[in-house]
Coordinates of C-alpha atoms in Angstrom, one line a residue:
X27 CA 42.4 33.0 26.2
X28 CA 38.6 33.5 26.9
X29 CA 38.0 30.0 28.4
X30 CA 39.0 28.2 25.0
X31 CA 41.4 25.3 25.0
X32 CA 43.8 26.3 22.0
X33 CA 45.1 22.9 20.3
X34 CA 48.9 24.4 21.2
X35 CA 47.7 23.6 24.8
X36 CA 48.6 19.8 23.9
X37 CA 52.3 21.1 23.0
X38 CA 52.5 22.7 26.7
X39 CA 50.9 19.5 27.9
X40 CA 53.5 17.5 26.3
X41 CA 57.0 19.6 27.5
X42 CA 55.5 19.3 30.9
X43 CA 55.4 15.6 30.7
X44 CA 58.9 15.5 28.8
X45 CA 60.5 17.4 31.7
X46 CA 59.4 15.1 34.3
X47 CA 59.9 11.6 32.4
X48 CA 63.6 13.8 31.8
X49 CA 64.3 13.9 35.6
X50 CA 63.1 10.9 36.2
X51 CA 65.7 9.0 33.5
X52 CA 68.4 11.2 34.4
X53 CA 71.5 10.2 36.4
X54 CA 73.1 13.4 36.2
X55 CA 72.3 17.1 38.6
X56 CA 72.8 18.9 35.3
X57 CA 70.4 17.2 32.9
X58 CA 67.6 16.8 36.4
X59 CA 67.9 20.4 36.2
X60 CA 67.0 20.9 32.9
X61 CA 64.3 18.6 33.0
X62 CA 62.5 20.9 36.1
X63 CA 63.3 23.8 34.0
X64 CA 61.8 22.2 30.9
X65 CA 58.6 20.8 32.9
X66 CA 58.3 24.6 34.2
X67 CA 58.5 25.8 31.0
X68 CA 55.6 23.7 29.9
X69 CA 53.5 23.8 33.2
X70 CA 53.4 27.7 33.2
X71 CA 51.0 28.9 29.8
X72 CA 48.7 26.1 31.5
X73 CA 48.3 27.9 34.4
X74 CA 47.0 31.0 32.0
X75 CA 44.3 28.3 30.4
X76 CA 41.4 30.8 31.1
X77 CA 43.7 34.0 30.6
X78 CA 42.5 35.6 33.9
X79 CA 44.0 38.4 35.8
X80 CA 43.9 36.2 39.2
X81 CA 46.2 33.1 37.0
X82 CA 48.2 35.5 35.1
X83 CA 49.3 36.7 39.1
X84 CA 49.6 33.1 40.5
X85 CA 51.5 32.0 37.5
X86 CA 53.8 34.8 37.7
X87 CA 54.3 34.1 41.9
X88 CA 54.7 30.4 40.8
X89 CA 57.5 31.5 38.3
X90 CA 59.1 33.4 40.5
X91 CA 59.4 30.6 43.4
X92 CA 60.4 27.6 40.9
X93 CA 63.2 30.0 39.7
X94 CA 64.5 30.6 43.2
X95 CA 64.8 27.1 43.9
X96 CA 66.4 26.3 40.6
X97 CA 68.7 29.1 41.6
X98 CA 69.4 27.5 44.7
X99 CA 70.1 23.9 43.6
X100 CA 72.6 25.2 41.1
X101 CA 74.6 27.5 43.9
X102 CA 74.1 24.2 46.1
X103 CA 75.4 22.1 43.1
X104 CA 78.1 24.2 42.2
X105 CA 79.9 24.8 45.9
X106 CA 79.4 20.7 46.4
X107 CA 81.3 20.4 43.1
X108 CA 84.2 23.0 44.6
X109 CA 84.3 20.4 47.6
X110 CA 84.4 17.1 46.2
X111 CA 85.7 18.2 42.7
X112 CA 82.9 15.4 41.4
X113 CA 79.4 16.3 39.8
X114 CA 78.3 12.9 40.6
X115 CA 79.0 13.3 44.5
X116 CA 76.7 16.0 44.8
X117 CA 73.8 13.1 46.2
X118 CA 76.4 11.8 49.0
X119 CA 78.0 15.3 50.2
X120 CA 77.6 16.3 53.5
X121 CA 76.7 20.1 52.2
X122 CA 73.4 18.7 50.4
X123 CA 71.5 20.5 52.5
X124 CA 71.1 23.7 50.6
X125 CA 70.2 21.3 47.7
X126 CA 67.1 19.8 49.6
X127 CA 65.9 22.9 50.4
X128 CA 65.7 23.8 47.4
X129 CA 63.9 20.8 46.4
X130 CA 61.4 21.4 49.3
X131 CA 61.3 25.1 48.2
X132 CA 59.9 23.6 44.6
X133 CA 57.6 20.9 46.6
X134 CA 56.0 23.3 49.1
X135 CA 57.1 21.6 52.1
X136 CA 57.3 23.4 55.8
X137 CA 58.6 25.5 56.8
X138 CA 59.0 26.6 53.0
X139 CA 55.6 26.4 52.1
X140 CA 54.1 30.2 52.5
X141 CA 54.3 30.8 48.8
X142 CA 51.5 27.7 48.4
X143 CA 48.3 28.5 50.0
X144 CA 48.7 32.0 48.3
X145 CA 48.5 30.5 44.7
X146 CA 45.6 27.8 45.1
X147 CA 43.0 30.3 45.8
X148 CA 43.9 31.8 42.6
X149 CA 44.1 28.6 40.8
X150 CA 41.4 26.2 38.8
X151 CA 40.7 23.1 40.4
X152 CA 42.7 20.7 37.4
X153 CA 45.8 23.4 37.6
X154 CA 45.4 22.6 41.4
X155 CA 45.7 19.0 41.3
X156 CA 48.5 19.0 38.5
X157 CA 50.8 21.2 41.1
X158 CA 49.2 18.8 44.0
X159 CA 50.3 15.8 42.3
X160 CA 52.5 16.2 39.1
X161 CA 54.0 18.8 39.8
X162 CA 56.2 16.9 42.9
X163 CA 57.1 14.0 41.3
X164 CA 60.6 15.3 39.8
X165 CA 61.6 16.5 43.0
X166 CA 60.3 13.9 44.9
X167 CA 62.6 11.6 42.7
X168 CA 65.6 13.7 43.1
X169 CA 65.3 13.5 47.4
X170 CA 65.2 10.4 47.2
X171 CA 68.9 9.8 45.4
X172 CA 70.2 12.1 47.9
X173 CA 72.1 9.5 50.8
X174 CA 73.1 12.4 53.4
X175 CA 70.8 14.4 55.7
X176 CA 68.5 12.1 57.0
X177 CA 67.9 14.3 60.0
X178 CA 67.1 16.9 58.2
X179 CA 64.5 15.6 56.1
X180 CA 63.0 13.6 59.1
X181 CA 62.3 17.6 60.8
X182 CA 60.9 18.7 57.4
X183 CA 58.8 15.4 57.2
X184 CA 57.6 16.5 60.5
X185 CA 57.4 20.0 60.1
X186 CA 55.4 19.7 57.0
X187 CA 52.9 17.1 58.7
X188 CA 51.9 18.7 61.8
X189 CA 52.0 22.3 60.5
X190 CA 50.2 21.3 57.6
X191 CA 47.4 19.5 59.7
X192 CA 47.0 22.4 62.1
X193 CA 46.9 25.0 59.3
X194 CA 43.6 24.3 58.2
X195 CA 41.8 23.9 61.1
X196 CA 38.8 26.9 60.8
X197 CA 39.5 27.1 57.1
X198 CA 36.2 27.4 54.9
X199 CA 38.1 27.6 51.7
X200 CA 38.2 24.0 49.9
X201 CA 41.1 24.9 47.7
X202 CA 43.3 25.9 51.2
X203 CA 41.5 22.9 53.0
X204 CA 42.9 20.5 49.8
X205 CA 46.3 22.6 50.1
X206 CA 47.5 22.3 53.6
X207 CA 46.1 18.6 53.5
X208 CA 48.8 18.2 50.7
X209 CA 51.5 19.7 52.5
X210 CA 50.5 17.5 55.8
X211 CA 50.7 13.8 52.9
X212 CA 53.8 15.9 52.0
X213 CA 55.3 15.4 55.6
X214 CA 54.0 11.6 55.6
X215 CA 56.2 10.8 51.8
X216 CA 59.4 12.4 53.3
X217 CA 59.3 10.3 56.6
X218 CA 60.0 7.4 54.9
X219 CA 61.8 8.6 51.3
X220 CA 65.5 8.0 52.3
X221 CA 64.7 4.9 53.9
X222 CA 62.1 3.0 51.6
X223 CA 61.5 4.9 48.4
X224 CA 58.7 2.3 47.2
X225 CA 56.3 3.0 50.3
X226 CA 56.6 6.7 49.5
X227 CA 55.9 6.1 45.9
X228 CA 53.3 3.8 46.9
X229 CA 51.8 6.4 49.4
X230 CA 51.9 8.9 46.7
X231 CA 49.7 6.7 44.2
X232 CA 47.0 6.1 46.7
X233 CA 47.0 10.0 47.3
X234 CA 46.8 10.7 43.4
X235 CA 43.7 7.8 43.5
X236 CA 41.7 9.6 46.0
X237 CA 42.3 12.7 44.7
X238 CA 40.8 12.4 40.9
X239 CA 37.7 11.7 41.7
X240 CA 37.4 13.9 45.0
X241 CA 38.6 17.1 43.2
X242 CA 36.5 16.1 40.1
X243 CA 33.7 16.4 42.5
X244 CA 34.8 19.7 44.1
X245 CA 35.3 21.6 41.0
X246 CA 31.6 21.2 40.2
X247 CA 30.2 22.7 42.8
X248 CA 28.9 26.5 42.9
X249 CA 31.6 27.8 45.0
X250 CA 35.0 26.6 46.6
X251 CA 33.4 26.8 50.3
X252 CA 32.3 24.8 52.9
X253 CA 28.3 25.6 52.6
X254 CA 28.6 24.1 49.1
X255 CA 29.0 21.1 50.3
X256 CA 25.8 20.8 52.3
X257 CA 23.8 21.0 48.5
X258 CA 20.8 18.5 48.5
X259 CA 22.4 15.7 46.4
X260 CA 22.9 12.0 47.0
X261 CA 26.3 11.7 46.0
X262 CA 27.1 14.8 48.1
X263 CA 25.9 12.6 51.4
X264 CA 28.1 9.6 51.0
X265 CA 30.7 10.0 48.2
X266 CA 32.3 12.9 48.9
X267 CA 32.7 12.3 52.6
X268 CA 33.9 8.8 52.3
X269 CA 36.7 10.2 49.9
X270 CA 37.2 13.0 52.4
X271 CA 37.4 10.5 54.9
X272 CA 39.7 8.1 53.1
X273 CA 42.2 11.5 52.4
X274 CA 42.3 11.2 56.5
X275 CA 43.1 7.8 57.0
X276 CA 40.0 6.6 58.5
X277 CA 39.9 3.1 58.5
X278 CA 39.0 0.6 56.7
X279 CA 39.4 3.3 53.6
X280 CA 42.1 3.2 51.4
X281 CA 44.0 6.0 52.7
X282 CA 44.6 4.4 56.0
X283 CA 46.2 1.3 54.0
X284 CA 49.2 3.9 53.0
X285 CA 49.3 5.3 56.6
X286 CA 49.4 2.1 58.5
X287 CA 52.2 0.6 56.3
X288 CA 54.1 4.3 56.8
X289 CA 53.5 3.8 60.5
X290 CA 54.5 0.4 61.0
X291 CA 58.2 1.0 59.1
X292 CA 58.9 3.4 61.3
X293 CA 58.5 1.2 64.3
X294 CA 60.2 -1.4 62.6
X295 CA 63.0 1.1 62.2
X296 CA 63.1 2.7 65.6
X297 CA 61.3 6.0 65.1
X298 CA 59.0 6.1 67.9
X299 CA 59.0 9.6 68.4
X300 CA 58.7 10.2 64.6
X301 CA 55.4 7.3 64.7
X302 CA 54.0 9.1 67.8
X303 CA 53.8 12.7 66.0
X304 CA 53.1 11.8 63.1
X305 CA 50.0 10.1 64.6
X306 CA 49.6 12.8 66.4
X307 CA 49.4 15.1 63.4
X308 CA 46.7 12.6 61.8
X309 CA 44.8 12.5 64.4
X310 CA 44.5 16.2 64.1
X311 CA 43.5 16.2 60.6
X312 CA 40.5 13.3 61.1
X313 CA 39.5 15.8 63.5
X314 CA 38.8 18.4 61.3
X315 CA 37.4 16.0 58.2
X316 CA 34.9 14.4 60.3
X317 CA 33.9 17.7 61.6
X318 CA 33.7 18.2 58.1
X319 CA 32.1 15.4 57.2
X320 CA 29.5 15.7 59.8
X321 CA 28.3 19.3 58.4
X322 CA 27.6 17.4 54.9
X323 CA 25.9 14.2 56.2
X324 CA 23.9 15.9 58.9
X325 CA 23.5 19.8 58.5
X326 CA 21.9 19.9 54.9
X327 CA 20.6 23.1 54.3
X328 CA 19.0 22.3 51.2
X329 CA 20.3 25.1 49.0
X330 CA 20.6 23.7 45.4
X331 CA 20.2 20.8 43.5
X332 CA 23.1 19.2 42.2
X333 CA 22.6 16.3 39.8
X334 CA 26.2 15.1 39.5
X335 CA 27.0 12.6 37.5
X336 CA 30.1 9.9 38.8
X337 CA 30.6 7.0 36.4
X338 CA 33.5 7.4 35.8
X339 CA 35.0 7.4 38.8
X340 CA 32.3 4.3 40.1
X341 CA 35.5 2.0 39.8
X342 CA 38.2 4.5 41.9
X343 CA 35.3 5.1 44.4
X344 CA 34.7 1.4 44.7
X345 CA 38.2 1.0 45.7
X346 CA 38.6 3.6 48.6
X347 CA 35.5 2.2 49.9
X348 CA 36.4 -1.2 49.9
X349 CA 39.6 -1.3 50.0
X350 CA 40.0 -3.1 53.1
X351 CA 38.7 -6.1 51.2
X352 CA 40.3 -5.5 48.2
X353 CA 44.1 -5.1 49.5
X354 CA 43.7 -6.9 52.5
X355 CA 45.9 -10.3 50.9
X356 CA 48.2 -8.1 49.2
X357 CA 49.5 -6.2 52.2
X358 CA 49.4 -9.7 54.0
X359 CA 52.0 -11.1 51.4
X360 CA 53.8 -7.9 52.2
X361 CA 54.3 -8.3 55.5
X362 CA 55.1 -11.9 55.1
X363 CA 57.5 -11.1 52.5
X364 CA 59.4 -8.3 54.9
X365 CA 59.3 -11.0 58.1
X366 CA 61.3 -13.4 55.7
X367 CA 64.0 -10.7 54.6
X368 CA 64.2 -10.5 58.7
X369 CA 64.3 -13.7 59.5
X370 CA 61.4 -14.1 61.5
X371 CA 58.7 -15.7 60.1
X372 CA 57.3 -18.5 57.9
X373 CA 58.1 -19.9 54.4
X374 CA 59.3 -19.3 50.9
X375 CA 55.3 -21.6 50.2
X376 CA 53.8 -19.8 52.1
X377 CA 54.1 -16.4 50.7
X378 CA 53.2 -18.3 47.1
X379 CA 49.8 -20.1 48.4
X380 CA 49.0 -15.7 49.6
X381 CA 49.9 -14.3 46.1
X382 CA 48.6 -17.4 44.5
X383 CA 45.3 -16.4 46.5
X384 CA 45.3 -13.3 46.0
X385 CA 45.4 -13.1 41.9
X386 CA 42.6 -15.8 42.2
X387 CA 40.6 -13.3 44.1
X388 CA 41.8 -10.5 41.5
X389 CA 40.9 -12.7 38.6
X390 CA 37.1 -13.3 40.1
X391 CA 36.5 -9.9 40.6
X392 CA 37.6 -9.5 36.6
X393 CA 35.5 -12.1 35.9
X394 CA 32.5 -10.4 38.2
X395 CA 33.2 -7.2 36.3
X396 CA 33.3 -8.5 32.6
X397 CA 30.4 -10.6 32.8
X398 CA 28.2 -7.5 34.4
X399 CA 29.2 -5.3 31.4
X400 CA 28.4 -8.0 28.7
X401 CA 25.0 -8.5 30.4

């Protein structure tokens, strides 16, 4: 395509989104299916954007794997069908095991996630983030409806966390360093989808927030290594670190919010040994971003200029650096508001007079906001 965006792009850009919103509406296996098929259908000719030799290979290996787990969820579908005689069973039956390996086939998840780290080097950084982000919400949305299993996504949820935050320790490739730190946030959504769908939705917002303007960054950079990091630029020594950081879980940034509600459900529910490796597997993953970190704040080498513009991502960036401040009521009411379902805290008023705080505090920072752009 010789670097042009063609206008038929939009059409491919559309499908993709059709197939998705199609799962997501769906009630049925059949019509899910056809919306993952539709969605690859569309994502596919995106990946070939700059019609290079290295896409034209990662879409095909993409192809190829989507297939097989399509494959897979229909033999899955079809012998659950010859068991319970019932296509709308398929979510409850004790065989859906085949079917969420195929879904974690499609998502990149350990120990099926070989066939991802091979395609990102190959890929651009906005055909990275769409397969990153996008790309898992379908089947995201179709583990959660299955009600059977739970043990075996709790070892993939761990698998895919502490394999994916030991894989890229001593990687220099940002692309692989972004990858396996998806499949680790992977592992982190999946501990907690069959038991509370909204905090894995929620955790999967806050990942998609940190991750515009962080990969924005990234992609203009002269390479896809480590050293490029290190450029003489301002934003270079605080932005991109604190949204490295944030990706982490380093408190007070906004990617420890998600993590610390994560954490404290699973106590709540009993998974210690779950909690303690999960932790474990973060813990292992700040290691390597404040090493990280450290190499871009400290060791500038000075190479290149880099006048980087971020406006408009100011408003994204405020909020992973503040967010401490910012969400600090509106996890409060949340807690409050789960202690009442239990039984063990304070009142019905009590919850209002937070919420009623906290859109006061909202509405200010509007005001703040509106009244600096009209000056």
């Amino acid at each position: 395509m010789n670097n042009k965006f063609f206008p038929s792009n939009f059409l491919f850009i559309l499908i993709m989104i059709m197939g998705t919103l199609t799962t997501l509406s769906s009630s049925h296996w059949l019509t899910m299916w056809m919306g993952l098929e539709l969605n690859l259908m569309g994502f596919l000719p995106l990946m070939n954007i700059k019609g290079k030799m290295l896409e034209a290979e990662a879409s095909m290996k993409y192809f190829i794997i989507q297939s097989l787990g399509s494959s897979v969820l229909i033999i899955s579908s079809l012998i659950m069908y010859n068991y319970s005689l019932s296509w709308h069973s398929m979510f409850n039956s004790n065989l859906s095991i085949l079917l969420i390996l195929s879904l974690i086939l499609k998502l990149g998840g350990a120990p099926m996630h070989f066939w991802l780290p091979n395609l990102t080097k190959q890929m651009t950084w906005l055909i990275l983030f769409l397969i990153l982000t996008w790309q898992k919400l379908a089947p995201l949305f179709m583990i959660m409806l299955i009600n059977s299993n739970l043990n075996t996504i709790i070892v993939i949820s761990l698998l895919s966390a502490v394999f994916g935050s030991i894989s890229m320790l001593n990687q220099t490739n940002m692309q692989l360093i972004i990858t396996y730190s998806s499949i680790s946030h992977l592992g982190w959504m999946l501990s907690m989808i069959m038991l509370n769908s909204s905090l894995t939705f929620l955790y999967f917002i806050v990942y998609i927030i940190i991750s515009i303007p962080l990969l924005n960054l990234l992609s203009t950079q002269t390479s896809n290594y480590l050293y490029s990091l290190t450029h003489k630029n301002k934003i270079n020594n605080l932005i991109i670190p604190s949204l490295i950081l944030s990706l982490a879980g380093m408190p007070p940034l906004l990617g420890f919010l998600s993590k610390l509600l994560m954490l404290i459900s699973l106590m709540k529910m009993n998974f210690i040994i779950l909690t303690l490796f999960m932790f474990i597997a973060s813990l292992i993953s700040l290691y390597f971003y404040l090493s990280m970190t450290l190499m871009t704040i400290i060791k500038s080498y000075y190479l290149f200029n880099n006048y980087t513009t971020t406006k408009p991502y100011n408003f994204i960036i405020m909020i992973n650096l503040f967010s401490i401040f910012i969400f600090y009521f509106m996890i409060n009411t949340m807690n409050i508001y789960a202690m009442i379902i239990l039984n063990k805290s304070q009142s019905y008023w009590n919850i209002m007079f937070h919420f009623w705080y906290l859109i006061s505090f909202i509405s200010h920072l509007a005001k703040i906001n509106n009244s600096k752009s009209v000056g």
